[in-house]
PDB file of C-alpha atoms and ligand atoms in Angstrom:
ATOM      1  CA  MET A   1      -0.044   0.034   0.064  1.00  0.00           C
ATOM      2  CA  GLU A   2       1.288   3.420  -0.867  1.00  0.00           C
ATOM      3  CA  ASN A   3       2.581   5.483   2.046  1.00  0.00           C
ATOM      4  CA  PHE A   4       1.553   9.051   1.202  1.00  0.00           C
ATOM      5  CA  GLN A   5       3.261  11.909   2.987  1.00  0.00           C
ATOM      6  CA  ALA A   6       2.134  15.532   3.048  1.00  0.00           C
ATOM      7  CA  VAL A   7       4.753  17.829   1.572  1.00  0.00           C
ATOM      8  CA  PHE A   8       3.105  21.300   1.417  1.00  0.00           C
ATOM      9  CA  ALA A   9      -0.198  23.098   0.905  1.00  0.00           C
ATOM     10  CA  ALA A  10      -1.450  22.892  -2.751  1.00  0.00           C
ATOM     11  CA  GLU A  11      -2.137  26.626  -2.735  1.00  0.00           C
ATOM     12  CA  GLU A  12       1.615  27.345  -2.209  1.00  0.00           C
ATOM     13  CA  LEU A  13       2.558  26.095  -5.623  1.00  0.00           C
ATOM     14  CA  ASP A  14       1.694  28.429  -8.520  1.00  0.00           C
ATOM     15  CA  ASN A  15       0.335  27.110 -11.806  1.00  0.00           C
ATOM     16  CA  ASN A  16       3.144  25.836 -14.070  1.00  0.00           C
ATOM     17  CA  THR A  17       5.773  25.901 -11.364  1.00  0.00           C
ATOM     18  CA  ALA A  18       7.457  23.124  -9.382  1.00  0.00           C
ATOM     19  CA  ARG A  19       9.184  22.623  -6.035  1.00  0.00           C
ATOM     20  CA  ALA A  20      11.740  20.110  -4.886  1.00  0.00           C
ATOM     21  CA  VAL A  21      11.027  18.310  -1.672  1.00  0.00           C
ATOM     22  CA  ASP A  22      12.737  15.447   0.232  1.00  0.00           C
ATOM     23  CA  VAL A  23      10.461  12.498   0.769  1.00  0.00           C
ATOM     24  CA  ASP A  24      12.094   9.687   2.711  1.00  0.00           C
ATOM     25  CA  GLY A  25      15.449  10.668   1.271  1.00  0.00           C
ATOM     26  CA  VAL A  26      14.256  10.861  -2.310  1.00  0.00           C
ATOM     27  CA  ASN A  27      14.607  14.264  -4.107  1.00  0.00           C
ATOM     28  CA  VAL A  28      11.107  14.596  -5.587  1.00  0.00           C
ATOM     29  CA  LEU A  29       9.949  17.430  -7.881  1.00  0.00           C
ATOM     30  CA  VAL A  30       6.254  18.335  -7.237  1.00  0.00           C
ATOM     31  CA  CYS A  31       4.855  20.055 -10.319  1.00  0.00           C
ATOM     32  CA  ASN A  32       1.584  21.976 -10.768  1.00  0.00           C
ATOM     33  CA  ALA A  33       0.837  21.710 -14.525  1.00  0.00           C
ATOM     34  CA  GLY A  34      -2.302  23.659 -15.242  1.00  0.00           C
ATOM     35  CA  GLY A  35      -3.887  22.764 -11.875  1.00  0.00           C
ATOM     36  CA  THR A  36      -2.978  19.078 -11.958  1.00  0.00           C
ATOM     37  CA  PHE A  37      -0.222  17.882  -9.599  1.00  0.00           C
ATOM     38  CA  TYR A  38       2.538  15.464 -10.655  1.00  0.00           C
ATOM     39  CA  ALA A  39       5.586  14.184  -8.762  1.00  0.00           C
ATOM     40  CA  VAL A  40       8.705  12.952 -10.556  1.00  0.00           C
ATOM     41  CA  ILE A  41      12.287  12.334  -9.504  1.00  0.00           C
ATOM     42  CA  ASN A  42      14.190  15.693  -9.486  1.00  0.00           C
ATOM     43  CA  GLN A  43      16.911  14.511 -11.735  1.00  0.00           C
ATOM     44  CA  CYS A  44      17.189  14.440 -15.483  1.00  0.00           C
ATOM     45  CA  THR A  45      18.036  11.150 -17.203  1.00  0.00           C
ATOM     46  CA  HIS A  46      20.291  12.829 -19.646  1.00  0.00           C
ATOM     47  CA  GLN A  47      23.137  14.101 -17.509  1.00  0.00           C
ATOM     48  CA  ALA A  48      21.569  14.119 -14.057  1.00  0.00           C
ATOM     49  CA  SER A  49      20.882  17.812 -13.644  1.00  0.00           C
ATOM     50  CA  GLU A  50      18.140  18.790 -11.351  1.00  0.00           C
ATOM     51  CA  LEU A  51      14.849  19.414 -13.100  1.00  0.00           C
ATOM     52  CA  GLU A  52      13.661  22.143 -10.656  1.00  0.00           C
ATOM     53  CA  GLY A  53      13.378  25.509 -12.473  1.00  0.00           C
ATOM     54  CA  GLY A  54      12.524  23.723 -15.780  1.00  0.00           C
ATOM     55  CA  ARG A  55       9.713  25.158 -17.893  1.00  0.00           C
ATOM     56  CA  ILE A  56       6.381  23.502 -17.512  1.00  0.00           C
ATOM     57  CA  ARG A  57       3.880  23.609 -20.318  1.00  0.00           C
ATOM     58  CA  ASN A  58       0.735  21.565 -20.489  1.00  0.00           C
ATOM     59  CA  CYS A  59       1.952  18.244 -18.901  1.00  0.00           C
ATOM     60  CA  PHE A  60       5.547  18.476 -19.929  1.00  0.00           C
ATOM     61  CA  ILE A  61       8.644  19.667 -18.233  1.00  0.00           C
ATOM     62  CA  SER A  62      11.877  20.713 -19.921  1.00  0.00           C
ATOM     63  CA  CYS A  63      15.250  20.103 -18.243  1.00  0.00           C
ATOM     64  CA  PRO A  64      16.862  23.576 -17.515  1.00  0.00           C
ATOM     65  CA  LEU A  65      20.219  22.301 -18.690  1.00  0.00           C
ATOM     66  CA  HIS A  66      19.925  21.097 -22.267  1.00  0.00           C
ATOM     67  CA  GLY A  67      16.174  21.113 -22.682  1.00  0.00           C
ATOM     68  CA  ALA A  68      15.153  17.462 -22.672  1.00  0.00           C
ATOM     69  CA  ARG A  69      11.382  17.286 -22.445  1.00  0.00           C
ATOM     70  CA  PHE A  70       9.482  14.716 -20.236  1.00  0.00           C
ATOM     71  CA  ASP A  71       5.807  13.888 -20.072  1.00  0.00           C
ATOM     72  CA  LEU A  72       4.901  14.455 -16.302  1.00  0.00           C
ATOM     73  CA  ARG A  73       2.116  11.918 -16.579  1.00  0.00           C
ATOM     74  CA  ASP A  74       4.287   8.826 -17.133  1.00  0.00           C
ATOM     75  CA  GLY A  75       7.881  10.218 -17.306  1.00  0.00           C
ATOM     76  CA  SER A  76       8.334   9.305 -20.852  1.00  0.00           C
ATOM     77  CA  THR A  77      10.835  11.334 -22.941  1.00  0.00           C
ATOM     78  CA  LYS A  78      10.287  13.485 -26.038  1.00  0.00           C
ATOM     79  CA  GLY A  79      13.189  14.252 -28.382  1.00  0.00           C
ATOM     80  CA  GLN A  80      16.639  12.706 -28.853  1.00  0.00           C
ATOM     81  CA  LEU A  81      18.695  13.696 -25.807  1.00  0.00           C
ATOM     82  CA  THR A  82      17.619  10.772 -23.700  1.00  0.00           C
ATOM     83  CA  GLN A  83      15.390   7.759 -24.086  1.00  0.00           C
ATOM     84  CA  ILE A  84      15.327   6.898 -20.394  1.00  0.00           C
ATOM     85  CA  PRO A  85      12.036   7.845 -18.711  1.00  0.00           C
ATOM     86  CA  LEU A  86      11.755   9.725 -15.401  1.00  0.00           C
ATOM     87  CA  THR A  87      10.591   7.845 -12.326  1.00  0.00           C
ATOM     88  CA  THR A  88       7.130   9.099 -11.391  1.00  0.00           C
ATOM     89  CA  TYR A  89       5.471   8.951  -8.052  1.00  0.00           C
ATOM     90  CA  PRO A  90       1.805   8.840  -6.979  1.00  0.00           C
ATOM     91  CA  VAL A  91       0.549  12.292  -5.817  1.00  0.00           C
ATOM     92  CA  ARG A  92      -2.770  13.476  -4.560  1.00  0.00           C
ATOM     93  CA  VAL A  93      -4.308  16.406  -2.835  1.00  0.00           C
ATOM     94  CA  VAL A  94      -6.065  15.794   0.440  1.00  0.00           C
ATOM     95  CA  ASP A  95      -7.734  18.581   2.461  1.00  0.00           C
ATOM     96  CA  GLY A  96      -5.604  21.132   0.522  1.00  0.00           C
ATOM     97  CA  GLN A  97      -2.360  19.324   1.204  1.00  0.00           C
ATOM     98  CA  VAL A  98      -0.184  17.804  -1.519  1.00  0.00           C
ATOM     99  CA  GLU A  99       0.809  14.306  -0.670  1.00  0.00           C
ATOM    100  CA  VAL A 100       3.460  12.110  -2.371  1.00  0.00           C
ATOM    101  CA  ALA A 101       4.285   8.403  -2.091  1.00  0.00           C
ATOM    102  CA  VAL A 102       7.701   7.280  -2.919  1.00  0.00           C
ATOM    103  CA  ASP A 103       7.586   3.532  -1.946  1.00  0.00           C
TER     104      ASP A 103
HETATM  105  S1  FES B   1      20.966  17.218 -18.186  1.00  0.00           S
HETATM  106 FE1  FES B   1      18.883  17.448 -18.655  1.00  0.00          FE
HETATM  107  S2  FES B   1      18.816  17.763 -20.747  1.00  0.00           S
HETATM  108 FE2  FES B   1      20.983  17.361 -20.339  1.00  0.00          FE
END
Protein backbone atom coordinates (compact mmCIF):
# COMPACT_ATOMS: atom_id res chain seq x y z
CA MET A 1 0.00 0.00 0.00
CA GLU A 2 1.26 3.46 -0.86
CA ASN A 3 2.60 5.50 2.01
CA PHE A 4 1.52 9.05 1.17
CA GLN A 5 3.24 11.89 2.97
CA ALA A 6 2.11 15.53 3.05
CA VAL A 7 4.71 17.87 1.56
CA PHE A 8 3.09 21.35 1.40
CA ALA A 9 -0.22 23.11 0.87
CA ALA A 10 -1.45 22.91 -2.73
CA GLU A 11 -2.11 26.66 -2.79
CA GLU A 12 1.60 27.34 -2.20
CA LEU A 13 2.55 26.12 -5.68
CA ASP A 14 1.61 28.44 -8.52
CA ASN A 15 0.35 27.15 -11.81
CA ASN A 16 3.13 25.84 -14.09
CA THR A 17 5.76 25.86 -11.36
CA ALA A 18 7.47 23.11 -9.39
CA ARG A 19 9.17 22.65 -6.04
CA ALA A 20 11.70 20.08 -4.94
CA VAL A 21 11.01 18.25 -1.68
CA ASP A 22 12.73 15.47 0.22
CA VAL A 23 10.43 12.49 0.76
CA ASP A 24 12.11 9.66 2.68
CA GLY A 25 15.48 10.68 1.27
CA VAL A 26 14.24 10.88 -2.32
CA ASN A 27 14.62 14.22 -4.11
CA VAL A 28 11.14 14.61 -5.59
CA LEU A 29 9.94 17.41 -7.84
CA VAL A 30 6.28 18.27 -7.27
CA CYS A 31 4.82 20.04 -10.31
CA ASN A 32 1.62 22.01 -10.76
CA ALA A 33 0.84 21.72 -14.45
CA GLY A 34 -2.31 23.65 -15.21
CA GLY A 35 -3.83 22.80 -11.86
CA THR A 36 -2.95 19.10 -11.96
CA PHE A 37 -0.20 17.91 -9.64
CA TYR A 38 2.53 15.50 -10.67
CA ALA A 39 5.56 14.14 -8.84
CA VAL A 40 8.75 12.96 -10.56
CA ILE A 41 12.32 12.38 -9.53
CA ASN A 42 14.19 15.68 -9.50
CA GLN A 43 16.96 14.43 -11.73
CA CYS A 44 17.16 14.49 -15.51
CA THR A 45 17.98 11.17 -17.15
CA HIS A 46 20.29 12.87 -19.66
CA GLN A 47 23.17 14.13 -17.49
CA ALA A 48 21.61 14.08 -14.03
CA SER A 49 20.89 17.81 -13.73
CA GLU A 50 18.12 18.81 -11.34
CA LEU A 51 14.84 19.45 -13.15
CA GLU A 52 13.70 22.13 -10.70
CA GLY A 53 13.37 25.44 -12.54
CA GLY A 54 12.54 23.74 -15.81
CA ARG A 55 9.76 25.18 -17.90
CA ILE A 56 6.38 23.49 -17.50
CA ARG A 57 3.86 23.65 -20.31
CA ASN A 58 0.76 21.49 -20.47
CA CYS A 59 1.89 18.23 -18.89
CA PHE A 60 5.55 18.48 -19.96
CA ILE A 61 8.67 19.69 -18.20
CA SER A 62 11.86 20.76 -19.96
CA CYS A 63 15.22 20.22 -18.28
CA PRO A 64 16.87 23.59 -17.54
CA LEU A 65 20.29 22.35 -18.68
CA HIS A 66 19.88 21.09 -22.25
CA GLY A 67 16.12 21.15 -22.70
CA ALA A 68 15.19 17.45 -22.71
CA ARG A 69 11.42 17.22 -22.43
CA PHE A 70 9.51 14.74 -20.29
CA ASP A 71 5.84 13.89 -20.02
CA LEU A 72 4.90 14.41 -16.36
CA ARG A 73 2.07 11.88 -16.61
CA ASP A 74 4.30 8.86 -17.15
CA GLY A 75 7.88 10.19 -17.24
CA SER A 76 8.33 9.31 -20.90
CA THR A 77 10.81 11.29 -22.97
CA LYS A 78 10.34 13.49 -26.00
CA GLY A 79 13.17 14.20 -28.41
CA GLN A 80 16.62 12.69 -28.85
CA LEU A 81 18.70 13.68 -25.81
CA THR A 82 17.62 10.73 -23.68
CA GLN A 83 15.38 7.73 -24.08
CA ILE A 84 15.34 6.92 -20.36
CA PRO A 85 12.05 7.87 -18.70
CA LEU A 86 11.80 9.73 -15.41
CA THR A 87 10.60 7.89 -12.34
CA THR A 88 7.14 9.12 -11.42
CA TYR A 89 5.46 8.94 -8.03
CA PRO A 90 1.82 8.84 -6.95
CA VAL A 91 0.60 12.27 -5.87
CA ARG A 92 -2.75 13.46 -4.54
CA VAL A 93 -4.30 16.45 -2.80
CA VAL A 94 -6.09 15.78 0.48
CA ASP A 95 -7.64 18.58 2.53
CA GLY A 96 -5.58 21.12 0.58
CA GLN A 97 -2.29 19.32 1.22
CA VAL A 98 -0.20 17.80 -1.55
CA GLU A 99 0.78 14.24 -0.66
CA VAL A 100 3.42 12.10 -2.37
CA ALA A 101 4.28 8.41 -2.03
CA VAL A 102 7.77 7.23 -2.93
CA ASP A 103 7.59 3.58 -1.91
S1 LIG B 1 20.95 17.17 -18.16
FE1 LIG B 1 18.86 17.45 -18.66
S2 LIG B 1 18.85 17.72 -20.78
FE2 LIG B 1 20.93 17.40 -20.31
